[in-house]
PDB file of C-alpha atoms and ligand atoms in Angstrom:
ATOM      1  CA  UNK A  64       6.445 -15.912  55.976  1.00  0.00           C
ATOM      2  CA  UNK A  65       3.761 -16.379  58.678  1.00  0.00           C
ATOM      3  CA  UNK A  66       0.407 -15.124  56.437  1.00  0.00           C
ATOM      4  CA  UNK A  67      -0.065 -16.462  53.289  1.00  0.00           C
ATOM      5  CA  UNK A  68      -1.403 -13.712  50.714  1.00  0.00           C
ATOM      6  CA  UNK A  69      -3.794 -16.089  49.328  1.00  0.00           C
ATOM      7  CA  UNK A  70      -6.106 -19.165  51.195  1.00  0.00           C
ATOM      8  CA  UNK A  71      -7.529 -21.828  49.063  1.00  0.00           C
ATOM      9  CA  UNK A  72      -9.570 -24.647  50.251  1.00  0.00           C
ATOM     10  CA  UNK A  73     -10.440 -27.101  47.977  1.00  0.00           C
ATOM     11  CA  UNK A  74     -13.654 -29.646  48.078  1.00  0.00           C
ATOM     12  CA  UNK A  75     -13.153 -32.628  45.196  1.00  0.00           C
ATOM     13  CA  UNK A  76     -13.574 -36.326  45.714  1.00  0.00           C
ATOM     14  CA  UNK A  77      -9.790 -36.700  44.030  1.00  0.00           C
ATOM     15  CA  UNK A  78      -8.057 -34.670  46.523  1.00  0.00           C
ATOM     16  CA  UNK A  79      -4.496 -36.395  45.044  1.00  0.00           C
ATOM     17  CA  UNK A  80      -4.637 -34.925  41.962  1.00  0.00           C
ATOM     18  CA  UNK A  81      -3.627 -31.511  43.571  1.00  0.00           C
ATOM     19  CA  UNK A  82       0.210 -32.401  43.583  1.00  0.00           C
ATOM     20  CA  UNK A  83       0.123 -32.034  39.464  1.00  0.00           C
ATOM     21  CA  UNK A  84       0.319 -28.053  41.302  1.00  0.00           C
ATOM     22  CA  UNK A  85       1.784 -28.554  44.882  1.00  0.00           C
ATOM     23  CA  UNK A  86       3.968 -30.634  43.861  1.00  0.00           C
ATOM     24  CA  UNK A  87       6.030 -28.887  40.884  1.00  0.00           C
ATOM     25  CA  UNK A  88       7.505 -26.050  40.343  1.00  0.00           C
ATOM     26  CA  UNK A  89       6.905 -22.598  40.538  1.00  0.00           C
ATOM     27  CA  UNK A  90       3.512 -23.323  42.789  1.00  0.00           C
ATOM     28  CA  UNK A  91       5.423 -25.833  44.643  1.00  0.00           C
ATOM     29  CA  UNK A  92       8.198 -23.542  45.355  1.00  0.00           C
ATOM     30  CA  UNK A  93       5.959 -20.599  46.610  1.00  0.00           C
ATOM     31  CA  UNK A  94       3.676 -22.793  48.582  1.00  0.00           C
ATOM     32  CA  UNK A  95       6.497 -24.658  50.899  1.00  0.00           C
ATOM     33  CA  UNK A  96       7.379 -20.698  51.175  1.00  0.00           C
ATOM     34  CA  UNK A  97       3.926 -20.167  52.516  1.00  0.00           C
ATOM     35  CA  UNK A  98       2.694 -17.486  49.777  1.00  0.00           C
ATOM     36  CA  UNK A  99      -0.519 -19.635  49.587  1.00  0.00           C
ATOM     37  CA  UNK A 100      -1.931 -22.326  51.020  1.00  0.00           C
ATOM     38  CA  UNK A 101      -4.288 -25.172  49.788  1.00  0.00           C
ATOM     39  CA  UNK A 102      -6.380 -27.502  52.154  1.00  0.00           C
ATOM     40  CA  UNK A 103      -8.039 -29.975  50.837  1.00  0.00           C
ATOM     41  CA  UNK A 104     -11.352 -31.632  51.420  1.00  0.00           C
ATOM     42  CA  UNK A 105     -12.859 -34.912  50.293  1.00  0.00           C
ATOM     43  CA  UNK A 106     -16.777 -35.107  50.389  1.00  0.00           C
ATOM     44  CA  UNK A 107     -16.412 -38.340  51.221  1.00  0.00           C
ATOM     45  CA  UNK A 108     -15.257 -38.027  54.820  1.00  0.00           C
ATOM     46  CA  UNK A 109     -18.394 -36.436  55.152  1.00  0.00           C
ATOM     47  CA  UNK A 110     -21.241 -38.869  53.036  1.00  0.00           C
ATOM     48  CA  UNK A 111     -23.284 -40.712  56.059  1.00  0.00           C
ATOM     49  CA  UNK A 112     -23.827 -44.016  54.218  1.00  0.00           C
ATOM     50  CA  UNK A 113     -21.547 -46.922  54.689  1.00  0.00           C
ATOM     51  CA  UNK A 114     -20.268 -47.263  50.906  1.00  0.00           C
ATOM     52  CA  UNK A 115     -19.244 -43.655  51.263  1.00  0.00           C
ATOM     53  CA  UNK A 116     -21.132 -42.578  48.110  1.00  0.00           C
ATOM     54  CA  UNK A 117     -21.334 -39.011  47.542  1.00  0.00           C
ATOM     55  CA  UNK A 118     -23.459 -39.372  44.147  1.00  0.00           C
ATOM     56  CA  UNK A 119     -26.917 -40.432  43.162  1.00  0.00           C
ATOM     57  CA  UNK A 120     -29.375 -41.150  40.639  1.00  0.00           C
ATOM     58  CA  UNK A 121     -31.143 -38.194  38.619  1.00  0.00           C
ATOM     59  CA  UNK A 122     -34.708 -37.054  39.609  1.00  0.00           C
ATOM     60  CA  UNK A 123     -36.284 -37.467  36.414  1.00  0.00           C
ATOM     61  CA  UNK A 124     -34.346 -40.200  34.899  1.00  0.00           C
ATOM     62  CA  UNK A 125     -31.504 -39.494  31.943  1.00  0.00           C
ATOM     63  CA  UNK A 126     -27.747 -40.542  31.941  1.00  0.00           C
ATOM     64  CA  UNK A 127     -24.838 -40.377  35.065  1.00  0.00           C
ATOM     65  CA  UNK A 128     -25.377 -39.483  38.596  1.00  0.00           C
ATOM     66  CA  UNK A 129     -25.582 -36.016  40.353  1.00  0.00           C
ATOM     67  CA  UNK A 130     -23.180 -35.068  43.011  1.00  0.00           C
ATOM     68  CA  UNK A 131     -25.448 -35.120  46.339  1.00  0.00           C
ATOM     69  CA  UNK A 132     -25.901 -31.573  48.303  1.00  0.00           C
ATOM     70  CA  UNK A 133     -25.469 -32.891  51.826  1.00  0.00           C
ATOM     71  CA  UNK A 134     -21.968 -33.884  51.914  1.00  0.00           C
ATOM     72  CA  UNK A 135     -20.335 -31.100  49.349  1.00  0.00           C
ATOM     73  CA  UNK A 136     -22.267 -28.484  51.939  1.00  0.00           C
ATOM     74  CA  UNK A 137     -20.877 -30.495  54.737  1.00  0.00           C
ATOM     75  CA  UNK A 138     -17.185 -30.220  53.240  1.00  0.00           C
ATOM     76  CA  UNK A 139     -18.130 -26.615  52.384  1.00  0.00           C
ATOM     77  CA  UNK A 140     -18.940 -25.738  55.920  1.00  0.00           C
ATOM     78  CA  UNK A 141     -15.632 -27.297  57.337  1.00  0.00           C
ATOM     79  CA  UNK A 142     -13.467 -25.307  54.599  1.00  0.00           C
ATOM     80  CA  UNK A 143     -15.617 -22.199  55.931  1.00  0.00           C
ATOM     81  CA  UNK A 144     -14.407 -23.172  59.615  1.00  0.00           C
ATOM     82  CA  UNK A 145     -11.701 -23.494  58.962  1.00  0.00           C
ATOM     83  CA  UNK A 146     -10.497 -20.389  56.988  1.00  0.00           C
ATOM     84  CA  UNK A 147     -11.675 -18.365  59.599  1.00  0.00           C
ATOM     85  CA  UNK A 148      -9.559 -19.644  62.610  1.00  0.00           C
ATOM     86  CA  UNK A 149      -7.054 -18.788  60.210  1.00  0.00           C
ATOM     87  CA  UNK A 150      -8.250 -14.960  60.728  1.00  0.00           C
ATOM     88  CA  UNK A 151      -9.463 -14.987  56.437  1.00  0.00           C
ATOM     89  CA  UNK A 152     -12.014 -12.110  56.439  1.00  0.00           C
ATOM     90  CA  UNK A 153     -14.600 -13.827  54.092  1.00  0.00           C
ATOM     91  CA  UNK A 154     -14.707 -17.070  52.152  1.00  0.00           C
ATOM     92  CA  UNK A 155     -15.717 -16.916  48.584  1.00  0.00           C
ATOM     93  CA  UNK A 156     -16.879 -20.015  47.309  1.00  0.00           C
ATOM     94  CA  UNK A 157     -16.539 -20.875  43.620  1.00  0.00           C
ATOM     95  CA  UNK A 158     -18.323 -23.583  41.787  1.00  0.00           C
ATOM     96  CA  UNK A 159     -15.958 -24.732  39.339  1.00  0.00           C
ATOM     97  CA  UNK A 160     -18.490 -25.995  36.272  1.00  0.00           C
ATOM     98  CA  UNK A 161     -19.564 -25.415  32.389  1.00  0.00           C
ATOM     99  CA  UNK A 162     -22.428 -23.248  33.330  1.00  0.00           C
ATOM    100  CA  UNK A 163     -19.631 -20.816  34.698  1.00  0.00           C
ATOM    101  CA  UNK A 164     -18.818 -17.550  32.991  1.00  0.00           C
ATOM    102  CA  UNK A 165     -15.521 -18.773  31.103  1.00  0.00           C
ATOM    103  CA  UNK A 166     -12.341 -17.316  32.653  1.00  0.00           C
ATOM    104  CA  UNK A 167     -10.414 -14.268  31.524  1.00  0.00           C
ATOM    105  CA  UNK A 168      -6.839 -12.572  32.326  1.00  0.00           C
ATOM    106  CA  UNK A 169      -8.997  -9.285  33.474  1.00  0.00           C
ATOM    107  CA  UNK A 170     -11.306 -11.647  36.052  1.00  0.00           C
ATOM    108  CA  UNK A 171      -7.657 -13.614  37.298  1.00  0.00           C
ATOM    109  CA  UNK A 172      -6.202  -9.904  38.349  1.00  0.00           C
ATOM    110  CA  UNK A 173      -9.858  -8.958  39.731  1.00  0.00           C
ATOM    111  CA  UNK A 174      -9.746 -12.236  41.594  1.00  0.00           C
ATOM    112  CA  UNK A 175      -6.023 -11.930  42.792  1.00  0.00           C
ATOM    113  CA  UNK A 176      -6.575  -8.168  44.224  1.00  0.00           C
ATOM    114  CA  UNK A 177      -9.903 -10.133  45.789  1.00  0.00           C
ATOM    115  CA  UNK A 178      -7.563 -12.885  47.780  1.00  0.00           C
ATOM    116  CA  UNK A 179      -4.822 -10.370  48.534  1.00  0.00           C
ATOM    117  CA  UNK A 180      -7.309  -8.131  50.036  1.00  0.00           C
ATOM    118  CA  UNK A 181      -7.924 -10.998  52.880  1.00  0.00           C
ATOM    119  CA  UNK A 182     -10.701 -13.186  51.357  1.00  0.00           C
ATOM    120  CA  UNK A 183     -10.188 -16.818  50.968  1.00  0.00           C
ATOM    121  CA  UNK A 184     -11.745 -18.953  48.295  1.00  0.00           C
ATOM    122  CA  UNK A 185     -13.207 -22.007  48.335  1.00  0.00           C
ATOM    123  CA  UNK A 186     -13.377 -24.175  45.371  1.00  0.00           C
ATOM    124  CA  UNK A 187     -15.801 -26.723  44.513  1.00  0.00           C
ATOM    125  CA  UNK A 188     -14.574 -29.579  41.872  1.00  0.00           C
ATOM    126  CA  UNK A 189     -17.766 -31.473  40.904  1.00  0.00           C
ATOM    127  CA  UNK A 190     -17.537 -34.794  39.094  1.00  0.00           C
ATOM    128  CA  UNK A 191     -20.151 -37.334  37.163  1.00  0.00           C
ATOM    129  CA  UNK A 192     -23.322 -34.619  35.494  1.00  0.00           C
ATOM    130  CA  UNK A 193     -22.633 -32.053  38.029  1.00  0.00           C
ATOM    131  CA  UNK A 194     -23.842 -30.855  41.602  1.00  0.00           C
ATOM    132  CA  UNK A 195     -27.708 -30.605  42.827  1.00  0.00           C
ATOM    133  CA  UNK A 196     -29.047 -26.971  41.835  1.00  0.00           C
ATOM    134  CA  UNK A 197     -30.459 -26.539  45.778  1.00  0.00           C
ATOM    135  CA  UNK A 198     -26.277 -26.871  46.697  1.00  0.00           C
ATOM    136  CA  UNK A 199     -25.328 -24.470  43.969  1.00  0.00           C
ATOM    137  CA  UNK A 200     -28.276 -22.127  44.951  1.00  0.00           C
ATOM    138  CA  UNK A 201     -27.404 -22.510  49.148  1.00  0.00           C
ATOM    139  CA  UNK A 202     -23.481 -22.015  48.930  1.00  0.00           C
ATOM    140  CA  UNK A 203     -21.833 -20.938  45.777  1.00  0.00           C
ATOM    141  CA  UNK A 204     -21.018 -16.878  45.229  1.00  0.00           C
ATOM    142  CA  UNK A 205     -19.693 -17.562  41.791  1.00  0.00           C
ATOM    143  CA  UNK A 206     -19.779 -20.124  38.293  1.00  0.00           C
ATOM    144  CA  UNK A 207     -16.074 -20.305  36.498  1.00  0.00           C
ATOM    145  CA  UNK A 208     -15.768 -22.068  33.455  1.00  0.00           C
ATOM    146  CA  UNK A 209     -12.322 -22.651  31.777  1.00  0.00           C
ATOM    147  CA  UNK A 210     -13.485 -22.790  27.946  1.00  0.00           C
ATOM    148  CA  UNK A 211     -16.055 -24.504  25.262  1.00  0.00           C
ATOM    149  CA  UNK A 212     -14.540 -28.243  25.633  1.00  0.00           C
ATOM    150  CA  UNK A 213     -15.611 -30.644  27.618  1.00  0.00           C
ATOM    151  CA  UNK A 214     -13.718 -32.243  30.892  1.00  0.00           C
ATOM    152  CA  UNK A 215     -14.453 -35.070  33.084  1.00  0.00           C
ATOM    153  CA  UNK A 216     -14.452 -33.038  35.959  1.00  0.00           C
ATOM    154  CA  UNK A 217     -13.967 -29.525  38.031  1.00  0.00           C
ATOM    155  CA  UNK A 218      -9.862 -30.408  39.197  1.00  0.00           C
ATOM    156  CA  UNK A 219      -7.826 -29.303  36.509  1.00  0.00           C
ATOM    157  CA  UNK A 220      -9.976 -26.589  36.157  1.00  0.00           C
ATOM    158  CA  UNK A 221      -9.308 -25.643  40.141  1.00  0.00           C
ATOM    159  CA  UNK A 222      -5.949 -25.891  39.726  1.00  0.00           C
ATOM    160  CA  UNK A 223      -5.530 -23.717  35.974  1.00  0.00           C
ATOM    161  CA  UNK A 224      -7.479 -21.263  38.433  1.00  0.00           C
ATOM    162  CA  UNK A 225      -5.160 -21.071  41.440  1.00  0.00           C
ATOM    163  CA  UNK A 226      -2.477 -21.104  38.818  1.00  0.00           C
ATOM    164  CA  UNK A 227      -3.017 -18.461  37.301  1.00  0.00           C
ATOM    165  CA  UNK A 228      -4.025 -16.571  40.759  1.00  0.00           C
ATOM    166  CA  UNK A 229      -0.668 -17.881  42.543  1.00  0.00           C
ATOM    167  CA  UNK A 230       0.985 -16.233  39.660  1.00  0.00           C
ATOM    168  CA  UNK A 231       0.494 -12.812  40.363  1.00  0.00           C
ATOM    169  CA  UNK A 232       0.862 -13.243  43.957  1.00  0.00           C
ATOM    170  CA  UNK A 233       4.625 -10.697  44.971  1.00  0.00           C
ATOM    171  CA  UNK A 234       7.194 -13.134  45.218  1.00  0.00           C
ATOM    172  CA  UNK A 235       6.041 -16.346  43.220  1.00  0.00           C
ATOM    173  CA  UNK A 236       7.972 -15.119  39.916  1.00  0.00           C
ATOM    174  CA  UNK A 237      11.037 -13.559  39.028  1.00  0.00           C
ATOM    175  CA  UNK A 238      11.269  -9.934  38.331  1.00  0.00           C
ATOM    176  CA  UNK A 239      11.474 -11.034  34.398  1.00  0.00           C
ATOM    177  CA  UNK A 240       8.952 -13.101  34.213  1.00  0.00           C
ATOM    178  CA  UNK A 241       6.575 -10.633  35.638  1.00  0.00           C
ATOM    179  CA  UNK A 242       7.461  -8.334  33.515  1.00  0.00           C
ATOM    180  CA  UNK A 243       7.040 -10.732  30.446  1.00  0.00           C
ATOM    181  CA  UNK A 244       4.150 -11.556  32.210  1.00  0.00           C
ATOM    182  CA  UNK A 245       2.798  -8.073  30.813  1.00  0.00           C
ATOM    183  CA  UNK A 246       2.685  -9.552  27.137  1.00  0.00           C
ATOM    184  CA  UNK A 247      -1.044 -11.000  27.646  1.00  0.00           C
ATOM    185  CA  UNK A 248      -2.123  -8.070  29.311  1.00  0.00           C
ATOM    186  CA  UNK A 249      -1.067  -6.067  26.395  1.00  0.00           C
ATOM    187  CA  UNK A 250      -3.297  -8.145  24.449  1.00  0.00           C
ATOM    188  CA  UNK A 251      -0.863  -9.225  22.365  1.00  0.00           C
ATOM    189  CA  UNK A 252       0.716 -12.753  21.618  1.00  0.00           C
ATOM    190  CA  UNK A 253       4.343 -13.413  22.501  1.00  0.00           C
ATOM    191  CA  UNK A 254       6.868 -13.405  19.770  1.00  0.00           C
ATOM    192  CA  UNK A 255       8.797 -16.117  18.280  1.00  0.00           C
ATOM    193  CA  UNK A 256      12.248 -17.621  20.732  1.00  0.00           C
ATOM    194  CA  UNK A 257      15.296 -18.577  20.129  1.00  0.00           C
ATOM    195  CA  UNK A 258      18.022 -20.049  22.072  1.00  0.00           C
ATOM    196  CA  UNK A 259      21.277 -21.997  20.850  1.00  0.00           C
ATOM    197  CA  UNK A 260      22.442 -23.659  18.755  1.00  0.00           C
ATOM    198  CA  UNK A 261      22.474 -20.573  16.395  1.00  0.00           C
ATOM    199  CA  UNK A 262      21.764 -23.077  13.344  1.00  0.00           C
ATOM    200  CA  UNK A 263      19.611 -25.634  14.373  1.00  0.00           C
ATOM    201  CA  UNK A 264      19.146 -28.212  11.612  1.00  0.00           C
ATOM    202  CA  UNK A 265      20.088 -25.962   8.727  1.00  0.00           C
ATOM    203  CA  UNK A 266      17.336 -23.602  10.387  1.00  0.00           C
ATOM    204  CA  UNK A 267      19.229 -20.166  11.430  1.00  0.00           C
ATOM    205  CA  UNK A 268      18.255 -17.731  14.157  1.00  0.00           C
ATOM    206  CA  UNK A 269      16.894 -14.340  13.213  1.00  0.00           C
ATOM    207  CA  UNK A 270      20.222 -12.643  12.139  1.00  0.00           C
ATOM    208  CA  UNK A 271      18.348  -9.296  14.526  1.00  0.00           C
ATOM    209  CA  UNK A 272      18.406 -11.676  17.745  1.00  0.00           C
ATOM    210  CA  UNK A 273      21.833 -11.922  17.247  1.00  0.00           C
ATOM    211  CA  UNK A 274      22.869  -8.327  16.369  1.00  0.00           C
ATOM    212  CA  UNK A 275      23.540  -7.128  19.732  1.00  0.00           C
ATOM    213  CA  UNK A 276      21.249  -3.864  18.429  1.00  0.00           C
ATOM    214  CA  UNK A 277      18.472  -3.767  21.372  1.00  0.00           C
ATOM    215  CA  UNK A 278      16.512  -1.204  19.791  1.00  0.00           C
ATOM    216  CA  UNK A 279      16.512  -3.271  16.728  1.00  0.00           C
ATOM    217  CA  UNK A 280      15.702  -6.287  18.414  1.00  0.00           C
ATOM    218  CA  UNK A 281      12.658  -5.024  21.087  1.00  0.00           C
ATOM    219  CA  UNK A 282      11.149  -3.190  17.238  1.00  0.00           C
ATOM    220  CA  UNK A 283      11.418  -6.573  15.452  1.00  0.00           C
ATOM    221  CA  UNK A 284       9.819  -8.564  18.169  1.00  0.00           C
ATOM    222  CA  UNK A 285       6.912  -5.809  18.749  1.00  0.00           C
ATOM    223  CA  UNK A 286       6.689  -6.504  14.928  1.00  0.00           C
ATOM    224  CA  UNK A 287       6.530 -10.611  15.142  1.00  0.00           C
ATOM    225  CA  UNK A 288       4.325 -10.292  18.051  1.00  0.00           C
ATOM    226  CA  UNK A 289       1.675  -7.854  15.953  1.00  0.00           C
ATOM    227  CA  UNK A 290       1.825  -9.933  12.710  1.00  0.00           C
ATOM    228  CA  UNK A 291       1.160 -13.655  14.826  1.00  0.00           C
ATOM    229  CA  UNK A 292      -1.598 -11.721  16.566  1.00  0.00           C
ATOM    230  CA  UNK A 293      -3.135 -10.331  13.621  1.00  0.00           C
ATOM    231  CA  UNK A 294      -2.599 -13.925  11.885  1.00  0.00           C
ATOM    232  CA  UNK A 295      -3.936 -16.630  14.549  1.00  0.00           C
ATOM    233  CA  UNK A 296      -6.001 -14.088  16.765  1.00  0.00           C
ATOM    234  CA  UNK A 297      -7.459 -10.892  14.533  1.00  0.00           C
ATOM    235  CA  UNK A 298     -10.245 -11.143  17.340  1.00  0.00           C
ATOM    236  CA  UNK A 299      -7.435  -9.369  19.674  1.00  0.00           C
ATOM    237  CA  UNK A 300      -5.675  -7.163  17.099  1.00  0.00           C
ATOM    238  CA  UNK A 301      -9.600  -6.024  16.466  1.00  0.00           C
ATOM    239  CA  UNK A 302     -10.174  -5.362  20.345  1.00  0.00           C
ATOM    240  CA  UNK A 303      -7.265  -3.509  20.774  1.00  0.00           C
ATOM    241  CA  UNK A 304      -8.024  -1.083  17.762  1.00  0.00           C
ATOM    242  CA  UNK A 305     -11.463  -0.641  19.287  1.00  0.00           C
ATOM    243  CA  UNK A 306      -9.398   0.837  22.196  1.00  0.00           C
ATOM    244  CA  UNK A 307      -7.693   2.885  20.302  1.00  0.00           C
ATOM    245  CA  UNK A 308      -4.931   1.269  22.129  1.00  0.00           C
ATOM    246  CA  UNK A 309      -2.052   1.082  19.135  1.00  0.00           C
ATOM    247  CA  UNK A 310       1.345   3.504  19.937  1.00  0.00           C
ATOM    248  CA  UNK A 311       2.250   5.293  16.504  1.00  0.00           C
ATOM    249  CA  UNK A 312       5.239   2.923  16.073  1.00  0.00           C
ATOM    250  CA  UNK A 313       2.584   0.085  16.280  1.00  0.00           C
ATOM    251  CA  UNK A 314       0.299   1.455  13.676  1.00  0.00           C
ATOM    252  CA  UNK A 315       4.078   1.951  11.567  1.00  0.00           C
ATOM    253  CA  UNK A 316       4.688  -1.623  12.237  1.00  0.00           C
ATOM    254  CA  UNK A 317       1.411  -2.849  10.818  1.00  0.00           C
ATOM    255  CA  UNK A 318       1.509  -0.944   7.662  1.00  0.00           C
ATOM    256  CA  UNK A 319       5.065  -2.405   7.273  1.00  0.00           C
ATOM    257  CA  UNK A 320       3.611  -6.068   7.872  1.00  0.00           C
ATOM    258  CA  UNK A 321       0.425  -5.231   5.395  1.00  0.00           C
ATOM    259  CA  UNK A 322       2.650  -3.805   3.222  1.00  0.00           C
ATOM    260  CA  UNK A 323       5.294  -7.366   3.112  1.00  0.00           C
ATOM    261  CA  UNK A 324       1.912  -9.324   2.781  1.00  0.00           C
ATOM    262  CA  UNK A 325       0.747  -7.484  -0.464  1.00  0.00           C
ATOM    263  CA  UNK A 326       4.018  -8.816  -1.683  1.00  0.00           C
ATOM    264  CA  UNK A 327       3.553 -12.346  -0.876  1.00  0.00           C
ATOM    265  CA  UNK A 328       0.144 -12.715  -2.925  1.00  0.00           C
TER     266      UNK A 328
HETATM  267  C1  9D3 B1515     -24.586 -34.355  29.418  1.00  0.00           C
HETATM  268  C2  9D3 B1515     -23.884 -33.045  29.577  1.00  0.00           C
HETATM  269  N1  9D3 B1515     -22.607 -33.238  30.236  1.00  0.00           N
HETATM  270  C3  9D3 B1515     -21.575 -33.643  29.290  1.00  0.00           C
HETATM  271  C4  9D3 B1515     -21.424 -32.760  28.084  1.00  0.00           C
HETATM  272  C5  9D3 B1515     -22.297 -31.982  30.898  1.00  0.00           C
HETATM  273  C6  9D3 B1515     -21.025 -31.999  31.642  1.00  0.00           C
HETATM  274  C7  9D3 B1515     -21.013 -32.302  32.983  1.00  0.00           C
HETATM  275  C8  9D3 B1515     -19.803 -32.266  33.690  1.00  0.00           C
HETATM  276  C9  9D3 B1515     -19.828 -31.675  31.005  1.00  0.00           C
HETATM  277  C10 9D3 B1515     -18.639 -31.644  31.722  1.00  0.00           C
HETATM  278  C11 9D3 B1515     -18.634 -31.944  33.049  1.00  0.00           C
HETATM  279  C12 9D3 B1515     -17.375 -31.879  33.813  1.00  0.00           C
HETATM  280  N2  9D3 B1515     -16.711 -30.584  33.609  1.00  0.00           N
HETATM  281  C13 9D3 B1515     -16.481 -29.721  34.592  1.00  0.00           C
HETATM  282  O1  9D3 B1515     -16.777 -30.018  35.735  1.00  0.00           O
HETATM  283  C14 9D3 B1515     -15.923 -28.423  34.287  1.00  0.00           C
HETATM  284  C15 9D3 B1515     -15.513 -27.836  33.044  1.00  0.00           C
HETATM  285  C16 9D3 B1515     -15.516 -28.324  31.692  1.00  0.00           C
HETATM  286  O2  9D3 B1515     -15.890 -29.465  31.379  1.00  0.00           O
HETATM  287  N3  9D3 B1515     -15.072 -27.491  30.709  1.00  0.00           N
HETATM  288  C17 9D3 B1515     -14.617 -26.240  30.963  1.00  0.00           C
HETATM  289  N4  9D3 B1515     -14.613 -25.726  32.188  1.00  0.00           N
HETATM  290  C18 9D3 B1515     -15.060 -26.535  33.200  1.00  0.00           C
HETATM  291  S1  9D3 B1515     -15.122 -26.066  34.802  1.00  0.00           S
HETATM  292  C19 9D3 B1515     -15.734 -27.516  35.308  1.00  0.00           C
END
């Protein structure tokens, strides 16, 4: 493999924490195969003071420091460089931060077609309150956000990002898993697993899962994955009849579960 089907450069003052996805697994095993690449970037090699500080006090007072503009535009700039020596078409540079629109499995495939299509993306990890607007407003295409909580910084949202992306990349899974991987598109969560011992604990496995019966088996697990959905996400089962998006064996299997509720009040 000579061209990776997806460039990432990556600015963050904690450049280390990027083994927790180079390092392990899946992502580790598909970047040593060259199927992506990451470079990383420190600010700090490029702060012009002698303490190396890339942060600074607030203009207009409050709490924490604000991540200067000059050396994250400096570090931008080099990833920029640098992705196109290594013949990336254009570099898309995404501000990893709260304010961001919050991350969904429709903009990870919009994203992925974006990086297989040639682009490159550059991420920017801020720490402390956050980056200087005039940085945000000069370099950055795009805000992601990873959800409503609060983190300490932008690096384990960078990575959940090019996780997510390096998953759909050809190659990185199995043939299986990709299909399983289908399951969130559907919209629906997975169904309960199930692997030996048959009785764990005085707890048996489904006596389907163990029938041999496939038809039986892909119905019943259609059926667990409706009912969980409709339990813990109704949000999604709601969606997807807005779509008009249930098969007539769905709609079967959901009058079945309603039904088997009734019973249990
Ligand atoms: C005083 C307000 N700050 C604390 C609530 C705002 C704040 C600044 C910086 C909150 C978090 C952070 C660090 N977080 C990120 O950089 C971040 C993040 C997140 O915290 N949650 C979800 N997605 C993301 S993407 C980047």
């Amino acid at each position: 493999m000579t061209i990776p089907l997806a460039v990432f450069d990556c600015v963050s003052i904690f450049p280390e924490m990027f083994s927790a996805l180079t390092g392990v697994g899946v992502t580790r095993k598909s970047v040593e195969t060259g199927i992506w690449s990451l470079t990383l970037w420190n600010p700090r090699d490029y702060a012009e003071n002698t303490w190396r500080a890339v942060d600074d006090r607030p203009y207009g007072g409050g709490p924490g420091m604000v991540m200067q503009a000059g050396p994250l535009e400096a570090a931008i700039d080099a990833a920029r460089a640098r992705q196109q020596a290594a013949n990336v078409r254009q570099s898309r540079v995404i501000y990893l931060s709260p304010q961001g629109m919050p991350l969904t499995h429709a903009r990870v495939m919009d994203l992925a077609t974006e990086l297989q299509s040639g682009a490159g993306f550059i991420l920017l990890c801020g720490r402390y309150e956050g980056v200087d607007e005039r940085l945000i407003e000069r370099c950055v295409d795009e805000e992601i956000s990873i959800g409503d909580f609060v983190l300490s910084g932008g690096e384990l949202p960078a990575m959940v990002l090019m996780d997510a992306l390096v998953r759909q990349l050809p190659g990185v899974l199995g043939d299986a898993a990709s299909a399983e991987e289908e399951s969130f598109a559907t919209g629906l969560l997975d169904c309960p697993h199930y692997t030996r011992p048959e009785v764990y604990r005085g707890l048996k496995t489904p006596e389907v899962l163990c029938s041999g019966n496939h038809e039986r088996i892909r119905r019943w697990r259609l059926k667990m994955s409706l009912a969980r959905t409709g339990k813990r996400r109704p949000d999604l089962l709601a969606q997807r009849a807005e779509r008009l998006a249930f098969t007539a064996e769905e709609t079967q299997l959901l009058a079945e579960i309603a039904q088997e509720q009734c019973g249990e009040h």
